[in-house]
Coordinates of C-alpha atoms in Angstrom, one line a residue:
M1 CA 0.1 -0.2 -0.3
V2 CA 1.4 3.4 -1.0
K3 CA 1.3 5.8 1.7
N4 CA 0.4 9.5 0.8
N5 CA 3.6 11.6 1.8
T6 CA 1.3 15.0 1.0
P7 CA 1.8 17.2 3.8
K8 CA -2.0 18.0 5.4
S9 CA -0.4 22.0 5.2
N10 CA -0.4 21.5 1.4
K11 CA -3.5 19.9 1.5
K12 CA -5.1 22.9 3.2
K13 CA -3.2 25.3 1.0
N14 CA -4.4 23.5 -2.2
S15 CA -8.2 23.5 -0.9
S16 CA -7.8 27.1 0.0
T17 CA -6.6 28.1 -3.2
S18 CA -9.3 26.0 -5.0
G19 CA -11.9 28.0 -2.8
K20 CA -11.1 31.2 -3.8
K21 CA -10.7 30.7 -7.5
K22 CA -14.2 29.6 -7.4
E23 CA -15.2 32.6 -5.2
N24 CA -13.1 34.9 -7.9
S25 CA -15.1 32.7 -10.6
K26 CA -18.4 33.2 -9.2
K27 CA -17.8 37.3 -8.7
K28 CA -16.6 37.6 -12.1
Q29 CA -19.6 35.8 -13.4
N30 CA -21.8 38.0 -11.4
V31 CA -20.6 41.4 -13.1
N32 CA -22.3 40.2 -16.2
K33 CA -25.6 40.1 -14.4
E34 CA -25.0 43.6 -12.3
T35 CA -24.0 45.2 -15.7
L36 CA -27.5 43.9 -17.1
D37 CA -29.0 45.0 -14.1
A38 CA -27.6 48.6 -14.5
L39 CA -28.5 48.9 -17.9
T40 CA -31.9 48.0 -17.6
R41 CA -32.1 50.6 -15.1
L42 CA -30.7 53.0 -17.2
S43 CA -33.0 52.3 -20.2
S44 CA -36.0 52.5 -17.5
A45 CA -34.6 56.0 -16.6
L46 CA -34.4 57.1 -20.1
T47 CA -37.8 56.1 -21.0
E48 CA -39.4 58.3 -18.8
L49 CA -37.5 61.2 -20.1
N50 CA -40.3 63.7 -21.4
E51 CA -39.6 64.8 -24.9
K52 CA -42.8 66.6 -25.5
S53 CA -42.8 70.4 -25.5
N54 CA -46.2 71.0 -26.9
S55 CA -49.8 71.3 -25.2
C56 CA -53.1 73.2 -25.8
S57 CA -52.8 76.5 -24.3
S58 CA -56.8 77.0 -24.2
Q59 CA -59.3 74.7 -22.9
N60 CA -62.1 75.8 -25.2
A61 CA -59.5 74.6 -28.2
Q62 CA -61.9 72.3 -30.4
I63 CA -60.4 68.7 -31.6
N64 CA -60.8 70.3 -34.9
T65 CA -58.5 73.2 -34.5
I66 CA -54.8 73.5 -33.8
Q67 CA -54.4 77.0 -33.9
H68 CA -54.0 77.2 -29.7
V69 CA -51.0 74.8 -30.2
L70 CA -48.0 76.5 -28.5
P71 CA -44.8 74.8 -26.8
I72 CA -44.1 74.2 -23.4
I73 CA -40.5 74.2 -23.7
R74 CA -39.0 77.1 -25.4
M75 CA -36.6 76.7 -28.1
G76 CA -33.5 78.8 -27.2
H77 CA -31.3 78.4 -30.0
W78 CA -31.3 77.7 -33.7
R79 CA -27.9 76.8 -35.5
T80 CA -25.5 77.9 -33.2
L81 CA -25.5 75.7 -30.1
P82 CA -24.9 76.8 -26.7
Q83 CA -21.5 75.5 -24.7
Q84 CA -24.0 73.3 -22.9
V85 CA -25.4 71.7 -25.7
E86 CA -22.4 71.0 -27.3
E87 CA -21.1 69.1 -24.2
A88 CA -24.3 67.0 -24.0
Y89 CA -23.4 66.0 -27.7
R90 CA -20.0 65.3 -27.0
M91 CA -20.6 63.0 -24.0
M92 CA -22.9 61.1 -26.3
R93 CA -20.4 60.6 -28.7
E94 CA -17.6 59.7 -26.4
G95 CA -19.9 57.5 -24.7
A96 CA -20.8 55.8 -28.1
E97 CA -17.5 55.5 -29.3
M98 CA -16.6 53.4 -25.8
V99 CA -19.4 51.3 -26.0
K100 CA -18.3 50.5 -29.9
A101 CA -14.9 49.6 -28.9
S102 CA -16.0 47.5 -25.5
S103 CA -18.5 45.8 -27.2
T104 CA -16.0 44.2 -29.5
K105 CA -13.5 43.0 -27.0
Y106 CA -16.3 41.9 -24.8
T107 CA -17.5 39.2 -27.4
L108 CA -14.1 37.9 -28.2
L109 CA -12.9 37.3 -24.9
G110 CA -16.6 36.2 -23.3
K111 CA -16.1 33.2 -26.4
I112 CA -12.9 32.3 -24.8
D113 CA -13.5 33.0 -21.1
L114 CA -16.7 34.2 -20.0
D115 CA -15.0 35.2 -16.5
D116 CA -12.6 37.7 -18.5
G117 CA -15.1 38.7 -20.8
S118 CA -17.7 40.0 -18.0
M119 CA -14.9 42.3 -17.0
V120 CA -15.5 44.3 -19.9
S121 CA -18.8 44.6 -19.2
E122 CA -18.0 47.5 -16.8
E123 CA -16.8 49.4 -20.2
I124 CA -19.8 49.1 -21.6
R125 CA -21.8 50.1 -18.6
K126 CA -19.4 53.5 -18.2
G127 CA -20.1 53.8 -21.8
C128 CA -23.8 53.9 -21.5
E129 CA -23.8 56.0 -18.4
L130 CA -21.7 58.5 -20.3
L131 CA -24.5 58.3 -23.1
S132 CA -27.2 58.7 -20.6
T133 CA -25.6 61.6 -18.9
G134 CA -25.2 63.4 -22.1
A135 CA -29.0 62.7 -23.0
L136 CA -29.9 64.3 -19.6
L137 CA -27.9 67.2 -19.9
L138 CA -29.4 68.1 -23.1
F139 CA -33.2 67.0 -21.6
D140 CA -31.9 70.0 -18.9
P141 CA -34.7 73.1 -19.7
R142 CA -31.4 75.5 -19.5
S143 CA -30.2 73.7 -22.8
Q144 CA -33.5 75.0 -24.4
C145 CA -33.3 72.1 -26.7
A146 CA -36.8 71.6 -28.2
R147 CA -38.8 68.4 -28.8
S148 CA -37.5 67.6 -32.2
A149 CA -33.9 67.4 -30.9
R150 CA -34.7 65.6 -27.8
I151 CA -36.6 62.8 -29.7
F152 CA -33.8 62.3 -31.5
C153 CA -31.7 62.1 -28.5
K154 CA -33.6 60.0 -26.8
R155 CA -34.4 57.2 -29.6
S156 CA -30.8 56.9 -30.5
V157 CA -29.2 56.7 -26.8
R158 CA -32.2 53.8 -26.0
A159 CA -31.6 51.8 -29.0
I160 CA -27.6 51.8 -28.2
I161 CA -28.7 51.0 -24.7
A162 CA -30.9 48.4 -25.9
S163 CA -28.4 46.6 -28.4
C164 CA -25.8 46.3 -25.3
V165 CA -28.9 44.8 -22.7
N166 CA -29.4 41.9 -25.7
L167 CA -25.6 41.2 -26.1
I168 CA -24.9 40.9 -22.4
K169 CA -28.0 39.0 -21.8
S170 CA -26.9 36.6 -24.6
F171 CA -24.3 35.9 -22.0
V172 CA -26.2 35.6 -19.1
D173 CA -28.6 33.4 -20.3
N174 CA -25.7 31.3 -22.1
T175 CA -27.5 31.7 -25.6
N176 CA -24.6 32.6 -27.2
N177 CA -23.8 29.2 -28.4
D178 CA -24.0 30.0 -32.0
S179 CA -21.2 32.4 -33.0
N180 CA -23.4 33.8 -35.4
I181 CA -25.5 35.3 -33.1
S182 CA -22.9 36.8 -31.0
T183 CA -21.3 38.3 -34.4
Q184 CA -24.9 39.7 -35.2
M185 CA -25.4 41.1 -31.8
T186 CA -21.9 42.8 -31.4
G187 CA -22.9 44.1 -35.4
A188 CA -26.2 45.6 -33.8
V189 CA -24.2 47.4 -31.4
W190 CA -21.8 48.9 -33.9
S191 CA -24.2 49.9 -36.0
T192 CA -26.2 51.9 -33.4
C193 CA -23.3 53.3 -32.2
D194 CA -22.5 54.2 -35.7
D195 CA -25.9 55.9 -36.5
L196 CA -25.2 58.3 -33.3
I197 CA -21.6 59.3 -34.0
T198 CA -22.3 60.1 -37.6
G199 CA -25.7 61.7 -37.1
K200 CA -27.5 59.1 -39.0
T201 CA -30.1 58.8 -36.0
M202 CA -29.6 61.9 -34.1
P203 CA -28.8 65.4 -35.9
R204 CA -27.1 68.1 -33.7
G205 CA -29.4 70.8 -32.6
N206 CA -32.5 72.2 -33.3
A207 CA -32.1 73.4 -36.8
P208 CA -31.1 70.0 -38.2
S209 CA -33.2 68.0 -36.1
V210 CA -36.7 70.1 -36.9
K211 CA -35.5 69.5 -40.7
R212 CA -34.9 65.9 -40.1
E213 CA -38.4 65.4 -38.8
C214 CA -40.3 67.5 -41.3
F215 CA -38.7 65.3 -44.1
T216 CA -39.5 62.3 -42.2
W217 CA -43.1 63.5 -42.4
I218 CA -43.0 63.9 -45.9
R219 CA -41.2 60.7 -47.1
D220 CA -44.1 58.9 -44.8
C221 CA -46.9 61.1 -46.7
N222 CA -45.3 59.8 -50.1
D223 CA -45.7 56.2 -49.0
T224 CA -48.8 56.8 -48.0
M225 CA -49.9 58.5 -51.2
E226 CA -48.0 55.4 -53.3
E227 CA -49.8 52.9 -51.6
F228 CA -53.3 54.2 -51.8
E229 CA -52.4 55.0 -55.4
E230 CA -52.0 51.3 -56.6
L231 CA -54.6 50.4 -54.6
V232 CA -57.0 52.7 -56.4
Q233 CA -55.5 51.5 -60.0
N234 CA -56.0 47.6 -58.9
S235 CA -59.6 48.5 -58.2
I236 CA -60.2 50.1 -61.3
E237 CA -58.6 47.4 -63.4
I238 CA -61.6 45.0 -61.8
K239 CA -64.2 45.5 -64.4
N240 CA -66.9 43.3 -62.8
E241 CA -68.1 44.9 -59.6
D242 CA -68.7 40.8 -58.2
D243 CA -65.1 39.9 -58.9
R244 CA -64.2 42.5 -55.9
D245 CA -63.9 41.8 -52.6
E246 CA -63.2 43.6 -49.1
E247 CA -59.3 44.3 -50.2
Y248 CA -60.6 46.5 -53.1
Y249 CA -62.8 50.0 -53.6
A250 CA -66.1 49.8 -54.5
T251 CA -67.0 51.8 -57.6
G252 CA -69.1 54.3 -55.9
D253 CA -65.8 54.8 -53.2
L254 CA -63.0 55.7 -55.4
G255 CA -64.3 59.5 -56.0
I256 CA -63.8 59.8 -51.9
I257 CA -60.3 57.8 -51.9
K258 CA -59.2 59.8 -55.0
A259 CA -59.9 63.2 -53.2
S260 CA -58.5 62.1 -49.9
I261 CA -55.2 61.2 -51.7
A262 CA -55.3 64.5 -53.3
L263 CA -55.5 66.2 -49.5
L264 CA -52.7 63.8 -48.7
K265 CA -50.5 65.8 -51.5
C266 CA -51.8 69.1 -50.0
S267 CA -50.7 67.7 -46.6
R268 CA -47.0 67.2 -48.3
G269 CA -47.4 70.7 -49.9
I270 CA -47.9 72.5 -46.8
M271 CA -45.2 70.2 -44.5
S272 CA -42.6 71.6 -47.4
A273 CA -43.8 75.0 -47.0
S274 CA -43.7 75.1 -43.3
L275 CA -39.9 73.8 -43.4
K276 CA -39.2 76.9 -46.0
A277 CA -40.9 79.3 -43.4
C278 CA -39.0 77.5 -40.2
E279 CA -35.6 78.0 -42.0
F280 CA -36.7 81.6 -43.1
A281 CA -37.6 82.6 -39.5
G282 CA -34.5 80.9 -38.3
E283 CA -32.3 83.3 -40.5
F284 CA -34.3 86.2 -39.2
H285 CA -33.2 84.7 -35.7
N286 CA -29.7 84.6 -36.9
K287 CA -29.7 87.8 -38.5
N288 CA -30.9 89.5 -34.8
V289 CA -28.0 87.8 -33.2
Q290 CA -26.0 89.5 -35.2
L291 CA -27.8 93.0 -34.6
R292 CA -27.3 92.2 -31.1
V293 CA -23.6 91.5 -31.1
S294 CA -23.1 94.4 -33.5
G295 CA -25.4 97.1 -31.8
Q296 CA -27.4 98.0 -35.0
D297 CA -31.0 99.1 -34.7
T298 CA -32.5 98.1 -37.6
C299 CA -33.9 94.8 -38.9
P300 CA -31.9 93.4 -42.0
M301 CA -34.7 91.6 -43.2
H302 CA -37.2 94.4 -43.7
G303 CA -35.6 97.5 -42.2
E304 CA -38.2 97.9 -39.6
L305 CA -36.4 99.6 -36.1
V306 CA -35.8 97.0 -33.7
A307 CA -36.4 98.0 -29.9
D308 CA -35.5 94.8 -28.4
P309 CA -33.1 92.5 -30.4
D310 CA -33.3 90.0 -27.2
I311 CA -37.7 90.0 -27.6
L312 CA -37.6 89.5 -31.3
Q313 CA -34.8 86.4 -31.2
Y314 CA -37.1 84.6 -28.4
H315 CA -40.4 85.3 -30.3
S316 CA -38.9 84.4 -33.5
L317 CA -37.5 81.1 -32.2
E318 CA -41.0 80.5 -30.1
W319 CA -42.8 81.1 -33.6
I320 CA -40.6 78.3 -35.3
S321 CA -41.7 75.8 -32.5
T322 CA -45.1 76.8 -32.5
L323 CA -45.4 76.3 -36.3
H324 CA -43.4 73.0 -36.2
E325 CA -45.8 71.6 -33.5
M326 CA -48.5 72.6 -36.2
A327 CA -47.0 70.8 -38.8
R328 CA -46.8 67.6 -36.7
T329 CA -50.1 67.8 -36.2
I330 CA -50.3 67.2 -40.0
G331 CA -48.0 64.8 -40.3
E332 CA -49.8 62.6 -37.7
G333 CA -53.0 63.3 -39.2
V334 CA -51.8 61.6 -42.5
T335 CA -51.5 58.5 -40.6
D336 CA -54.8 58.7 -39.1
L337 CA -56.6 59.9 -42.4
G338 CA -54.6 57.1 -44.1
I339 CA -55.8 54.2 -41.5
T340 CA -59.5 55.3 -42.6
M341 CA -58.9 55.2 -46.1
Y342 CA -58.7 50.7 -46.1
P343 CA -61.3 49.3 -47.9
P344 CA -64.3 48.8 -47.0
I345 CA -64.1 52.5 -46.1
N346 CA -67.0 54.1 -43.3
I347 CA -68.3 57.2 -44.3
N348 CA -70.1 58.0 -41.2
L349 CA -73.9 57.5 -42.6
G350 CA -75.1 59.1 -39.4
E351 CA -75.4 62.9 -38.7
N352 CA -72.3 63.6 -37.4
D353 CA -69.6 63.9 -40.1
D354 CA -67.0 65.2 -37.5
N355 CA -67.0 61.7 -35.8
N356 CA -63.5 60.8 -36.7
D357 CA -64.0 57.0 -36.4
G358 CA -64.8 57.6 -40.3
I359 CA -62.9 58.9 -43.0
V360 CA -65.4 62.0 -43.7
G361 CA -64.4 63.1 -40.0
Q362 CA -60.7 62.8 -40.8
I363 CA -61.0 64.6 -44.1
M364 CA -62.6 67.4 -42.1
L365 CA -59.7 67.7 -39.3
Q366 CA -57.1 67.5 -41.9
K367 CA -58.2 70.1 -44.0
N368 CA -58.7 72.5 -41.1
R369 CA -55.4 71.5 -39.9
I370 CA -53.8 72.6 -43.4
L371 CA -55.8 75.9 -43.6
E372 CA -54.8 76.5 -40.0
V373 CA -50.7 76.2 -40.6
A374 CA -50.9 78.0 -44.0
N375 CA -53.0 80.9 -42.2
Y376 CA -50.0 80.9 -39.8
I377 CA -47.7 80.9 -42.2
L378 CA -49.2 84.2 -44.2
K379 CA -49.7 86.3 -40.9
G380 CA -46.2 85.7 -39.8
I381 CA -46.9 87.3 -36.8
V382 CA -43.6 86.9 -34.4
F383 CA -44.7 88.7 -31.6
S384 CA -47.6 91.5 -30.7
D385 CA -48.3 94.0 -28.2
N386 CA -52.1 92.8 -28.6
D387 CA -52.5 89.7 -26.3
N388 CA -54.9 88.2 -28.4
A389 CA -53.0 88.5 -31.5
V390 CA -51.0 85.3 -31.7
D391 CA -54.3 83.4 -30.7
D392 CA -56.7 85.2 -32.8
L393 CA -55.0 84.7 -36.1
D394 CA -58.0 86.2 -38.1
T395 CA -57.3 89.6 -36.1
D396 CA -56.9 93.1 -38.0
K397 CA -54.9 95.0 -35.6
V398 CA -51.5 94.2 -37.1
S399 CA -50.1 98.0 -35.8
K400 CA -47.8 96.7 -33.5
Q401 CA -47.1 93.3 -34.2
K402 CA -43.6 92.0 -35.7
I403 CA -44.2 90.4 -38.8
L404 CA -42.2 87.9 -40.8
H405 CA -42.4 89.0 -44.4
M406 CA -41.9 86.0 -46.4
T407 CA -40.1 85.1 -49.9
K408 CA -42.5 85.5 -52.7
E409 CA -41.8 81.8 -53.1
I410 CA -43.1 80.7 -49.9
V411 CA -46.2 83.2 -49.9
D412 CA -47.2 81.9 -53.5
L413 CA -46.6 78.1 -52.2
T414 CA -48.6 78.6 -49.1
K415 CA -51.5 80.2 -50.9
N416 CA -51.6 78.0 -54.2
I417 CA -51.9 74.9 -51.2
Q418 CA -54.7 76.9 -49.4
T419 CA -56.5 77.3 -52.7
A420 CA -55.9 73.2 -53.7
T421 CA -57.2 72.2 -50.1
S422 CA -60.4 74.0 -50.3
K423 CA -61.2 72.6 -53.5
R424 CA -60.3 69.1 -52.6
F425 CA -62.5 69.5 -49.3
Q426 CA -65.6 70.2 -51.6
E427 CA -64.5 67.2 -53.9
A428 CA -64.7 64.8 -51.1
K429 CA -67.8 66.6 -50.2
I430 CA -69.4 66.0 -53.4
A431 CA -67.9 62.1 -53.7
V432 CA -69.1 61.7 -50.1
D433 CA -73.0 62.7 -51.2
K434 CA -72.3 60.5 -54.3
C435 CA -71.7 57.4 -52.3
R436 CA -74.5 57.7 -49.7
S437 CA -76.7 57.9 -52.3
L438 CA -75.6 54.5 -53.9
R439 CA -75.8 52.7 -50.4

C-alpha cells in the first residue's frame, strides 16, 4: 500500500486556493448580471424622459383646430449651439465610441473565457452611463433644446443601450452558443453606435432636428400616397363589380379615395412650406443675433426698427416651435387619415360627419389643419403688443405686431396650397354625397 506523503498543510493550502478560485469565478460571473441590471435601470430612466414640448394653451380649443398649439419647452437657439448643448453631444459621442470599442473586446474575450469577458462589461456600462448623462444634460431646460432634438436624442441613446442589453443578456442566459448570434448582436451594437456618431439617427441641434423630422413626415406622406394610388389602380382594373372583395374599393368609393389622396398631396405641400418658413424665420433669428452683437437697431430682413433684439430672438424661435408643432399634427394626421382609407371605407352614414372614426371626419380634420397652418405662415406674426393677436390669427390689429415678411416663393406656395385644399375638400364632399346616394 502506497502512503500519501503529501503534508496536511499543503492539502489545506490547495483546498484554500481552489476555494478562492471558485469564489473569484463566481464574482466575475456576477459582473455580467450586475451590468445587465444597471443597463436595464438606465433604459427605464431614459424611458421616463419627457420629450414633448407642446400642449393646448386653451381649454376651449376644439378637436378640429390647432391654432392654439404652443410649445411648453421654449427653443433657445437655432443653428449656433450653446456650450452646454455642445458638451451634451460630446459626451454622447464619446459614450458611443466607448461602447463600440468595448463591445468587440467583450464578445471576443467572452467566447474564450466568460470570466474575462465579464470584466469588460463594466466598460460597456461606463459608456452607456456617459451616453445617459449626455442625454440628461440635453433634456435639461437650460439647454433649451426643443422637442425634435429631444426625440432624436432619446431614440438614439435608448437604441444603443437596448443593443447592449441584448448582447450581455445572451452571455448571462448562455444563449450565445452559436457564433453567428454573438456576431449579429455585436454588429447591432456597432450599428446603433455608428448611427449616433455619424448623425444618422441624431442630428445635432434644433435646426437640423426640425429639418430631419419634417423630411420624415414628408417621406411618410409619399409612402402613404403611393400605397393608395396603387390600391386605386388595382381596383379600377377589376371591371366586374361582383369580382371585387373587401380588399378592393367599390366603384362608388373611388371618388372619395381620389379626393383623399389629393388632400394628402396638400398635406405634403404644406409641410414643405412649413419647413421653408421655419428656415426663413431661423435666418431672421440669426440676423437678429448679429444685430445684438453689432449694436445695430435696424432689422436686416425688412428694415424695421428693433427696440429689443433679444425680444425678437425669443419670439422668432417661439414662432418656429409653434409652426413645427402645428406641422406635426398634419404629419400625424396623414397617418390617421390613411387608416380610414383602407377598404371597405366607413363614410359615417350618421348625421355627425365630425366623427373621427370615419374617413369623413378625418378629411374634415386634415383640411382644417392645413388651412390653419397656411394662415399661420401667411400672417407671420412673431409677437404683438396685443395679447390676443397670436391666439386670434384673424385679427386685423397688426399695427403693433412684428411680422415676418416671407419670400415670394413661400407666399405663393402657401396660397396655392390653401386654394387646392379648399377645392379638394369640396370634391370630397361631393364624392361622399354621391357615395351615400348609392348605399
